[in-house]
Coordinates of C-alpha atoms and ligand atoms in Angstrom, one line a residue:
X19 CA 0.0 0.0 0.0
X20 CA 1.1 3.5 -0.6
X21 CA 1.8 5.6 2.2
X22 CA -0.6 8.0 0.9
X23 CA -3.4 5.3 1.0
X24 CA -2.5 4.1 4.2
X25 CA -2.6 7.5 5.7
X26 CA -6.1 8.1 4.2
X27 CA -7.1 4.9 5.9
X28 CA -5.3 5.2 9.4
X29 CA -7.1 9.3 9.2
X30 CA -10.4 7.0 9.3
X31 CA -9.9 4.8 12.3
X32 CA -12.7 6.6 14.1
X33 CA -13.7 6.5 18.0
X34 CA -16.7 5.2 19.3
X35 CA -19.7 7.2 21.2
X36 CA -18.2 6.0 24.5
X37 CA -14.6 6.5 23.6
X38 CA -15.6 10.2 23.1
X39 CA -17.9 10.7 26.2
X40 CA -14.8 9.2 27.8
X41 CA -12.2 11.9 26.4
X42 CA -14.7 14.6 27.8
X43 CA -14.0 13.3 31.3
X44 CA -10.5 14.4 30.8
X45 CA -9.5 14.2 34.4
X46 CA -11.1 11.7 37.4
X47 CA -10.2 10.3 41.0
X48 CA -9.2 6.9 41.2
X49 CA -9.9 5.7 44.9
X50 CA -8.5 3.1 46.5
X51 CA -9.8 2.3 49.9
X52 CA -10.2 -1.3 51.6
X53 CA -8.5 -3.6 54.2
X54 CA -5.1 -2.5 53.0
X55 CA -6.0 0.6 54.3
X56 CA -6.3 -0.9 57.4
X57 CA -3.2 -2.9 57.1
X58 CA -0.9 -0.5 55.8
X59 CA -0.2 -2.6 52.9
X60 CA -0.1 -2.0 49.3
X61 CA -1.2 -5.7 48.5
X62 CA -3.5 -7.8 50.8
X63 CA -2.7 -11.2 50.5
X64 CA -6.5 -12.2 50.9
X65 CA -6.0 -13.6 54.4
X66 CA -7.2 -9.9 56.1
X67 CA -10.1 -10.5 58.7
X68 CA -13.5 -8.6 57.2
X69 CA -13.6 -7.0 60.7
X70 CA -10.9 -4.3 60.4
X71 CA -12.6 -2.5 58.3
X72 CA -14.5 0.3 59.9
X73 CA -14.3 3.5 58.3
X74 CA -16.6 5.2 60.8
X75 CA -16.2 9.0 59.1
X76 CA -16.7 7.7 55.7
X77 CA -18.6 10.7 54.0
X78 CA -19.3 10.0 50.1
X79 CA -20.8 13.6 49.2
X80 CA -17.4 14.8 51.0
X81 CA -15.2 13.2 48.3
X82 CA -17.5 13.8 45.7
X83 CA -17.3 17.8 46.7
X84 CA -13.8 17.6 46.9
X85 CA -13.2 16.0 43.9
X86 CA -15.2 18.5 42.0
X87 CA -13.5 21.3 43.2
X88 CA -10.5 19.9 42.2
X89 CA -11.5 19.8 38.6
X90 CA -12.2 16.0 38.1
X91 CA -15.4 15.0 36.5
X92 CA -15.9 11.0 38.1
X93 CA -14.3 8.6 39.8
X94 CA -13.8 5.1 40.0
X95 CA -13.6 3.1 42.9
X96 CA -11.7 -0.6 44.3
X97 CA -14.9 -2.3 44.3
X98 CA -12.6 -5.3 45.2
X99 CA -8.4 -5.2 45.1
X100 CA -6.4 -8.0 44.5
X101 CA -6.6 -9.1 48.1
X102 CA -10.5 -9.7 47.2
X103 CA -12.2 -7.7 50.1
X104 CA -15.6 -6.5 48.5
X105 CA -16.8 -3.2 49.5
X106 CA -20.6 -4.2 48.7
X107 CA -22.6 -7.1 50.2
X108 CA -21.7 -9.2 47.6
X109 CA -24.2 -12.3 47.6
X110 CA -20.9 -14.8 46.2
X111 CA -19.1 -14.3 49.1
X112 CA -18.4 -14.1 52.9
X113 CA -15.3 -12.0 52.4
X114 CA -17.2 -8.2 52.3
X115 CA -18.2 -5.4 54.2
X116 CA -21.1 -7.5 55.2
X117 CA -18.8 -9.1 57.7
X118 CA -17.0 -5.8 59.1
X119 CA -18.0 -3.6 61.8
X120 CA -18.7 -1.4 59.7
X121 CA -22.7 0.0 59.8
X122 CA -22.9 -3.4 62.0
X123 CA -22.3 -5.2 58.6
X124 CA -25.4 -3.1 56.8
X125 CA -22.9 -0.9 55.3
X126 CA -22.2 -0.5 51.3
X127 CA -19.6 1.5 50.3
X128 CA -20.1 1.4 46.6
X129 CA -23.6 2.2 47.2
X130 CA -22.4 5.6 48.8
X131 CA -19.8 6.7 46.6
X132 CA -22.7 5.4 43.3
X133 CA -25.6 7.7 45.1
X134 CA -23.2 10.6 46.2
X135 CA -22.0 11.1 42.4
X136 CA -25.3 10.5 40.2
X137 CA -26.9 12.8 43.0
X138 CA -24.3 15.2 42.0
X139 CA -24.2 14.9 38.4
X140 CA -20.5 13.0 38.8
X141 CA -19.2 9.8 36.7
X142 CA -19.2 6.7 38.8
X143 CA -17.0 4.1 37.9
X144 CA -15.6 0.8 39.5
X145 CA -12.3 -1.7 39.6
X146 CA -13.0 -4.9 40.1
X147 CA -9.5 -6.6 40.3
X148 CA -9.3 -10.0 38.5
X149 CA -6.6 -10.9 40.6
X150 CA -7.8 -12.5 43.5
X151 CA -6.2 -13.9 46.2
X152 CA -9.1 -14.8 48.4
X153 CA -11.2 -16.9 46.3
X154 CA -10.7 -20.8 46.5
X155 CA -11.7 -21.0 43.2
X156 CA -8.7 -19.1 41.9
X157 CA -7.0 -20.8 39.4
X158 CA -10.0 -22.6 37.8
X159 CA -12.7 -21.7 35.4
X160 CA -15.5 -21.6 38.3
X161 CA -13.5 -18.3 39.0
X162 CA -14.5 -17.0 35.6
X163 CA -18.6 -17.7 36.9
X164 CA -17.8 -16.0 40.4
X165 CA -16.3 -12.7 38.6
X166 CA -18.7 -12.7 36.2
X167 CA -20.9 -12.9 39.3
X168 CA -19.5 -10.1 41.0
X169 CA -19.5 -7.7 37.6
X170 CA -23.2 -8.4 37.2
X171 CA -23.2 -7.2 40.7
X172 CA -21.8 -4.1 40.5
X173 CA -23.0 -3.2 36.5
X174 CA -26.9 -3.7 37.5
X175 CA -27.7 -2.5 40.9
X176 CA -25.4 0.5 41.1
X177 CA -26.8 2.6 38.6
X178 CA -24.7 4.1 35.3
X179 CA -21.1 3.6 35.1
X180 CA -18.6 5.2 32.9
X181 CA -15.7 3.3 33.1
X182 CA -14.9 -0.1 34.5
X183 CA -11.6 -0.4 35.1
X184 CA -9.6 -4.1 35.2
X185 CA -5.9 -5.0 35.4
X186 CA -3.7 -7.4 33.8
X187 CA -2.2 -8.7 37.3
X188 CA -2.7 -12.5 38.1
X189 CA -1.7 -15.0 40.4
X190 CA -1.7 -18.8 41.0
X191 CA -5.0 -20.3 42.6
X192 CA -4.7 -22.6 45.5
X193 CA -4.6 -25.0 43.1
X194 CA -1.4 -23.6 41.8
X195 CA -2.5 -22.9 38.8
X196 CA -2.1 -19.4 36.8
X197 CA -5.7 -18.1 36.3
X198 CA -7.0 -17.7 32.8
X199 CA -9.0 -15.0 32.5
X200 CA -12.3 -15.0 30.6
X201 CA -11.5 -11.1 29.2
X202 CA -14.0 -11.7 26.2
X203 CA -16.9 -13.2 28.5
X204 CA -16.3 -9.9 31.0
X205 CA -16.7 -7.4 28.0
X206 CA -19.5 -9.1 26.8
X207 CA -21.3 -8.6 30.5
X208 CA -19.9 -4.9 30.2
X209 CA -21.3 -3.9 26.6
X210 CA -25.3 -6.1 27.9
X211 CA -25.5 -3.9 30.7
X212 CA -23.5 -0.8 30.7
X213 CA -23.0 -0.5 26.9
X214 CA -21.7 3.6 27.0
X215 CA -19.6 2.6 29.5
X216 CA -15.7 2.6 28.5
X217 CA -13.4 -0.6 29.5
X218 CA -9.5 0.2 30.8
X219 CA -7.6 -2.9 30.6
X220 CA -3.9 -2.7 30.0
X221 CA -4.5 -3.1 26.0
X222 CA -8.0 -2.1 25.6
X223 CA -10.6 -2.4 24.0
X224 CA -11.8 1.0 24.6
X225 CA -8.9 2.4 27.2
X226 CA -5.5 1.5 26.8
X227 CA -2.8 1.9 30.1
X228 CA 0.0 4.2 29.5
X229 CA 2.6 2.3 29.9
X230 CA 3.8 3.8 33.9
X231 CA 2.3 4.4 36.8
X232 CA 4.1 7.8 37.7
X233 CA 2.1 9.8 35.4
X234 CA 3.7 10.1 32.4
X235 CA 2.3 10.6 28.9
X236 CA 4.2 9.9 26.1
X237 CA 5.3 13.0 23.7
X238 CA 3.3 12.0 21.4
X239 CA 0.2 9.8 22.6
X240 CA -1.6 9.0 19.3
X241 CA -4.8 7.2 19.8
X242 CA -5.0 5.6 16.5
X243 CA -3.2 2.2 17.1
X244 CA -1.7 -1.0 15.9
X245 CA -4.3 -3.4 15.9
X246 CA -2.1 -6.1 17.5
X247 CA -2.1 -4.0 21.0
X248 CA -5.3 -3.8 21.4
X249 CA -6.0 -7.4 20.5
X250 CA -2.7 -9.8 20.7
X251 CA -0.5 -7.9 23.0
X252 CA 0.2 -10.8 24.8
X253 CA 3.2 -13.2 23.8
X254 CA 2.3 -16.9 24.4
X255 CA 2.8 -18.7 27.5
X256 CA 6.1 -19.8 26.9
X257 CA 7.2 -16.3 25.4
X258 CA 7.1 -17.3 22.0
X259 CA 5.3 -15.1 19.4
X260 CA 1.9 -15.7 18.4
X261 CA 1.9 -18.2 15.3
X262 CA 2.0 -16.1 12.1
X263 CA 3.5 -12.8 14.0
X264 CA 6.3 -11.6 13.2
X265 CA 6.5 -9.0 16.2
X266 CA 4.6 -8.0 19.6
X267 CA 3.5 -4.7 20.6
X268 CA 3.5 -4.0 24.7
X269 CA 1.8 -0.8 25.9
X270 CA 5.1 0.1 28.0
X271 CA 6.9 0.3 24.4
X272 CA 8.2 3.8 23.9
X273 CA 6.5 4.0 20.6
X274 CA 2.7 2.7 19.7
X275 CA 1.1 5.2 16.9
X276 CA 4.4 6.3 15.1
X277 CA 3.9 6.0 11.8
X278 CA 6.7 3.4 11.6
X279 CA 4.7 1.1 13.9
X280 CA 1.4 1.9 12.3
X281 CA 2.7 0.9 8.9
X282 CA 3.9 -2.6 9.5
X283 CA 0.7 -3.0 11.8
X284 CA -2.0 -5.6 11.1
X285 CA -4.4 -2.7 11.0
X286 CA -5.3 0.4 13.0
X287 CA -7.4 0.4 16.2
X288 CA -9.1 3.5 18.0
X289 CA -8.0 3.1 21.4
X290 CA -6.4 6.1 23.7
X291 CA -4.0 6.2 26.4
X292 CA -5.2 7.0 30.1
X293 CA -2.5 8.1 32.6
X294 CA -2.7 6.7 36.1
X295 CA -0.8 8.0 39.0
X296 CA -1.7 8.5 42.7
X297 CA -1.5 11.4 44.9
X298 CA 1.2 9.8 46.8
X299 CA 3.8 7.1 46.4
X300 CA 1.3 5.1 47.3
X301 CA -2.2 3.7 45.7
X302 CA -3.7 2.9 49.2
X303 CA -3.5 5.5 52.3
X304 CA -0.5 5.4 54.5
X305 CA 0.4 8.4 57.3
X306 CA 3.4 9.1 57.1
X307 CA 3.3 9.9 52.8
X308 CA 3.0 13.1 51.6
X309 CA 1.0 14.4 48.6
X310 CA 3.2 15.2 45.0
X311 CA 4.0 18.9 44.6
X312 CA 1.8 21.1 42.8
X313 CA 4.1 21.6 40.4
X314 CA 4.1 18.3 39.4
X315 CA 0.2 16.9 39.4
X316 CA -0.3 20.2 37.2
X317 CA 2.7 19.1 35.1
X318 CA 0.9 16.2 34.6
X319 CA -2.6 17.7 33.9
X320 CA -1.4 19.5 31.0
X321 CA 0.8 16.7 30.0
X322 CA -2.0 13.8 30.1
X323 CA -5.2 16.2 29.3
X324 CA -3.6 18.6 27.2
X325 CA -1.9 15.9 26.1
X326 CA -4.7 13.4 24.0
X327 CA -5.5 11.2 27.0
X328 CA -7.1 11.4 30.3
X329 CA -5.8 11.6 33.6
X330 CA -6.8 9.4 36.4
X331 CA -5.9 10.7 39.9
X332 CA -5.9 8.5 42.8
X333 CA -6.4 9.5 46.1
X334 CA -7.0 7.3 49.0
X335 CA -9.0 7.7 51.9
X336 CA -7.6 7.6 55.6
X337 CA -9.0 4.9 58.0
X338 CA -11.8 7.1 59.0
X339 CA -12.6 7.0 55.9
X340 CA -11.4 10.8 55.1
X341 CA -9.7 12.6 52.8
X342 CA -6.2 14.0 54.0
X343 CA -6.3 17.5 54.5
X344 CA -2.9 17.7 52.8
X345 CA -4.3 16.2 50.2
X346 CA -7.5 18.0 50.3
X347 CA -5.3 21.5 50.0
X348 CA -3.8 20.0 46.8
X349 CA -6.8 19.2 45.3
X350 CA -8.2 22.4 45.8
X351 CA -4.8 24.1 44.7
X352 CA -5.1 22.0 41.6
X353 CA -8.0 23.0 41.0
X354 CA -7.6 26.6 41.5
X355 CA -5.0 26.4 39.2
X356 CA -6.8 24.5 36.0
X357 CA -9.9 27.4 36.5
X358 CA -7.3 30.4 36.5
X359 CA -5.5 29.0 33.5
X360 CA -8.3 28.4 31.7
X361 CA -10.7 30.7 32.8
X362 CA -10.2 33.5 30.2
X363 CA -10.0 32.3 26.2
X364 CA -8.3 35.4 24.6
X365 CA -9.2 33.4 21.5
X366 CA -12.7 33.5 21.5
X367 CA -13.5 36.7 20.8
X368 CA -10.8 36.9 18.0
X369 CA -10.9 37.1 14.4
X370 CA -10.4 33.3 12.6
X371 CA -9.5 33.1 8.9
X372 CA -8.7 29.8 7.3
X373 CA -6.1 30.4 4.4
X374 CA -5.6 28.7 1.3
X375 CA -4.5 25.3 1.5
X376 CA -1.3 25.4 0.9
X377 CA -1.5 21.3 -0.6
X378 CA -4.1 18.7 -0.6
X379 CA -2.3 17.9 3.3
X380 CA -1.3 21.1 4.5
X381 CA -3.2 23.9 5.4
X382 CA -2.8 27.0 8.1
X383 CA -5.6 29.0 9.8
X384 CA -4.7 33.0 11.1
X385 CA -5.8 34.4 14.7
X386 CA -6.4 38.4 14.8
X387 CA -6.4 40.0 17.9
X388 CA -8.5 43.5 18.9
X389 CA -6.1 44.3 21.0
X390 CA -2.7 43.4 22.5
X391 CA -2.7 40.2 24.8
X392 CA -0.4 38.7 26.7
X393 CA -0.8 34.7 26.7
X394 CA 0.8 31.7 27.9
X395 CA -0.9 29.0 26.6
X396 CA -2.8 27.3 23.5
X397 CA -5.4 25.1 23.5
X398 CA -5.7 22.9 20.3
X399 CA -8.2 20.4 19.4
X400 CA -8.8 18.1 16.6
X401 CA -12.8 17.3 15.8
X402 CA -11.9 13.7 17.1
X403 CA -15.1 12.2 16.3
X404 CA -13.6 12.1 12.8
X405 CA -10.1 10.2 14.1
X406 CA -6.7 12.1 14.1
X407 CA -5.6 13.3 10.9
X408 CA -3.3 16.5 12.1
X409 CA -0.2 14.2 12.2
X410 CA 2.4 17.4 12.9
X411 CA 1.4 21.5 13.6
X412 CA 3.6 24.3 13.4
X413 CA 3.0 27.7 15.4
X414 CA 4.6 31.1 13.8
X415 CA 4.1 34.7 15.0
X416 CA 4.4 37.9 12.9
X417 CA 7.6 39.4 12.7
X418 CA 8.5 43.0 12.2
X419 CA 7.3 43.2 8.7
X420 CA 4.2 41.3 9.5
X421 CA 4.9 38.3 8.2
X422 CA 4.0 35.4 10.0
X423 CA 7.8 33.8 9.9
X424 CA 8.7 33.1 13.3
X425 CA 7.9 29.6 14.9
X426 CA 7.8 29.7 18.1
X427 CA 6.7 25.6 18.3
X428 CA 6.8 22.9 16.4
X429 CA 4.5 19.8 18.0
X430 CA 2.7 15.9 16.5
X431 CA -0.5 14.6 18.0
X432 CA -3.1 17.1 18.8
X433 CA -6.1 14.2 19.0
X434 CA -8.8 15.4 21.8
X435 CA -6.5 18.3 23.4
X436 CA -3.1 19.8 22.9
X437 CA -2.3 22.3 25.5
X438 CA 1.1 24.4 24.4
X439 CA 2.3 25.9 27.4
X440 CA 4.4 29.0 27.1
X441 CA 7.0 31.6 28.6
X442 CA 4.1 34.3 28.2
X443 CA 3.8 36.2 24.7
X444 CA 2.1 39.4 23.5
X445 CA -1.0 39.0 20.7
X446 CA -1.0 41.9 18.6
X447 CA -3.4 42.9 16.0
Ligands
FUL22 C1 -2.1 -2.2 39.6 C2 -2.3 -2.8 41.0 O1 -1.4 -3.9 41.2 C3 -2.0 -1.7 42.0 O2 -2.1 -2.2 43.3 C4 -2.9 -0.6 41.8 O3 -4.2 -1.0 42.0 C5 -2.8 -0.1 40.3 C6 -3.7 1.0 40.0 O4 -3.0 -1.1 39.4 O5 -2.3 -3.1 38.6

């Protein structure tokens, strides 16, 4: 195929209805909260007594206030972590809230968190963790039925979802045995009963993982694909290539949508990149941790949602079920900080001329000011229900003889959002 054809087609590889709602959420809390908060642990190891859970302060609307201020649209909660404490009543096992002291075992903290954010027109999301090192049936394909169990659960009596989020991470059973997960079956559960709502997994289908869990986007995060990460990421068993391929693809690879790894691809999938990082070192609350700087979760804002993905804050709750204050003072400094930035659009009241193309794949557009402005950052977006087709942008000024010949930046994947931050600059007329 001629690269001209194949650029045609990979400008076509469109995103779905739910892909886009997704991109709109552009920045959520992840929360992880369960008997490793208790514990002090990052990963329970399933043995955890149900009774040392008792948040006794645990205040949904709370979160969901803070959370809002902060900027974030949803959230998405540990409905169950890989040491596979529920925090609903599930009816598949014994190992729940329903067994903690918690509400005298009447209490459901995915019912909160669900109310307190469609009440207040917020996303609600869950993780259920595949991994599970509770279960007795780890290991063998009852464990399939039990977590298929479990996501009916959670995806019919919890009202809309927006994003289920799952993991890659598994363990051996009792048995010994490596679990095999029933991905397809789960997605199929996912698209009967929540069918707008997006699925994370570490390779798709709808939300692909970054790669890190520090919160870094790539430079250029394309969303358009090779098919063959989405879909056969993983080697075989015994690390051999899948028969036929000639090459892998693993999200963590430094490159994914370059055009050299779109071209040899076995075709082009829409599937973006969502960065996940937590507030602290670590995913599940410990005292003595202290919150990221400022300077860096804004980094990463403009990085990750200025940067064609979403960003997916976690922050966990204290054993009272609480938010941190010094975390709470970050969140609302964050959030002061996106609303200041972004608050006033010298652009929108300026003039908007779309020249001449210059070839049938280069054009340029002109901004006109009324008056002088100072600015310090652009805002660029491609209409990304029709797929990405800006594969590089150029920015130029006037110079003295009002020619527009000085570039002050020269960037690749615009997709949903491309923020440009700046040393500040003057608009002129
Ligand atoms: C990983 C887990 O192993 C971590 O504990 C954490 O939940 C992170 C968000 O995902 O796969």
């Amino acid at each position: 195929m001629d690269i001209r054809t194949f650029l045609k087609n990979a400008s076509q590889v469109i995103p779905s209805e739910r892909q886009i709602e997704w991109f709109n959420t552009e920045f959520y809390g992840f929360i992880h909260f369960g008997v490793n908060t208790f514990t002090d642990k990052e990963w329970g190891d399933g043995t955890e007594d149900p009774s040392i859970f008792n948040p006794e302060k645990f205040n949904a609307e709370k979160i969901v206030d803070i959370f809002k201020k902060a900027g974030m649209k949803g959230l998405v909660i540990t409905a169950k972590h890989h040491d596979g404490f529920c925090l609903w009543p599930s009816r598949y096992t014994e190992h729940s809230i329903k067994n903690s002291p918690y509400k005298n075992g009447k209490g459901d903290i995915v019912r909160e968190l669900a109310d307190a954010c469609h009440k207040n027109d917020f996303k609600f999301g869950f993780y259920l963790s595949p991994w599970d090192r509770n279960s007795e049936v780890y290991g063998t394909d009852e464990y399939n039925t039990y977590y298929k169990n479990q996501l009916t659960e959670l995806l019919t009596e919890y009202g809309k979802v927006f994003h289920v989020w799952f993991d890659g991470a598994c363990g051996e059973g009792p048995n010994g045995k490596k679990q095999e997960y029933d991905f397809d079956g789960y997605i199929e559960l996912i698209r009967k009963y929540q069918p707008d709502a997006t699925i994370f997994n570490d390779h798709g289908p709808d939300v692909r993982w970054c790669g890190n869990e520090s919160g870094k986007a790539r430079h250029s995060e394309w969303a358009v694909v090779p098919h063959e990460l989405v879909f056969r990421a993983e080697k075989q068993t015994d690390g051999s290539l899948l028969p036929g391929k000639t090459k892998y693809i693993y999200n963590t690879d430094k490159e994914l949508g370059t055009l050299s790894n779109i071209m040899f691809s076995d075709g082009l999938s829409f599937c973006p990149g969502e960065v996940d990082m937590s507030i602290r070192p670590g995913w599940f609350y410990h005292e003595n941790e202290e919150p990221h700087s400022l300077e860096r979760l804004w980094k990463t804002y403009l990085n990750t949602v200025g940067g064609n993905c979403c960003f997916h804050l976690n922050v966990p709750p204290t054993r009272e079920g609480l938010i941190d204050p010094r975390d709470e003072k970050r969140l609302y400094e964050l959030g002061e900080k996106i609303r200041n930035t972004f608050s006033y659009d010298i652009a929108e009241n300026a003039g908007f001329t779309e020249n001449e193309e210059m070839s049938e794949y280069q054009t340029s557009f002109d901004l006109k000011f009324d008056k002088e402005e100072e600015f310090n950052c652009i805002v660029l977006e491609e209409e990304i229900e029709k797929g990405q087709r800006i594969e590089n942008f150029s920015l130029y000024m006037k110079d003295d003889f009002g020619n527009y010949k000085i570039q002050f930046f020269e960037g690749t994947c615009i997709g949903h959002k491309k923020s440009v931050f700046l040393t500040p600059k003057k608009a002129t007329t």
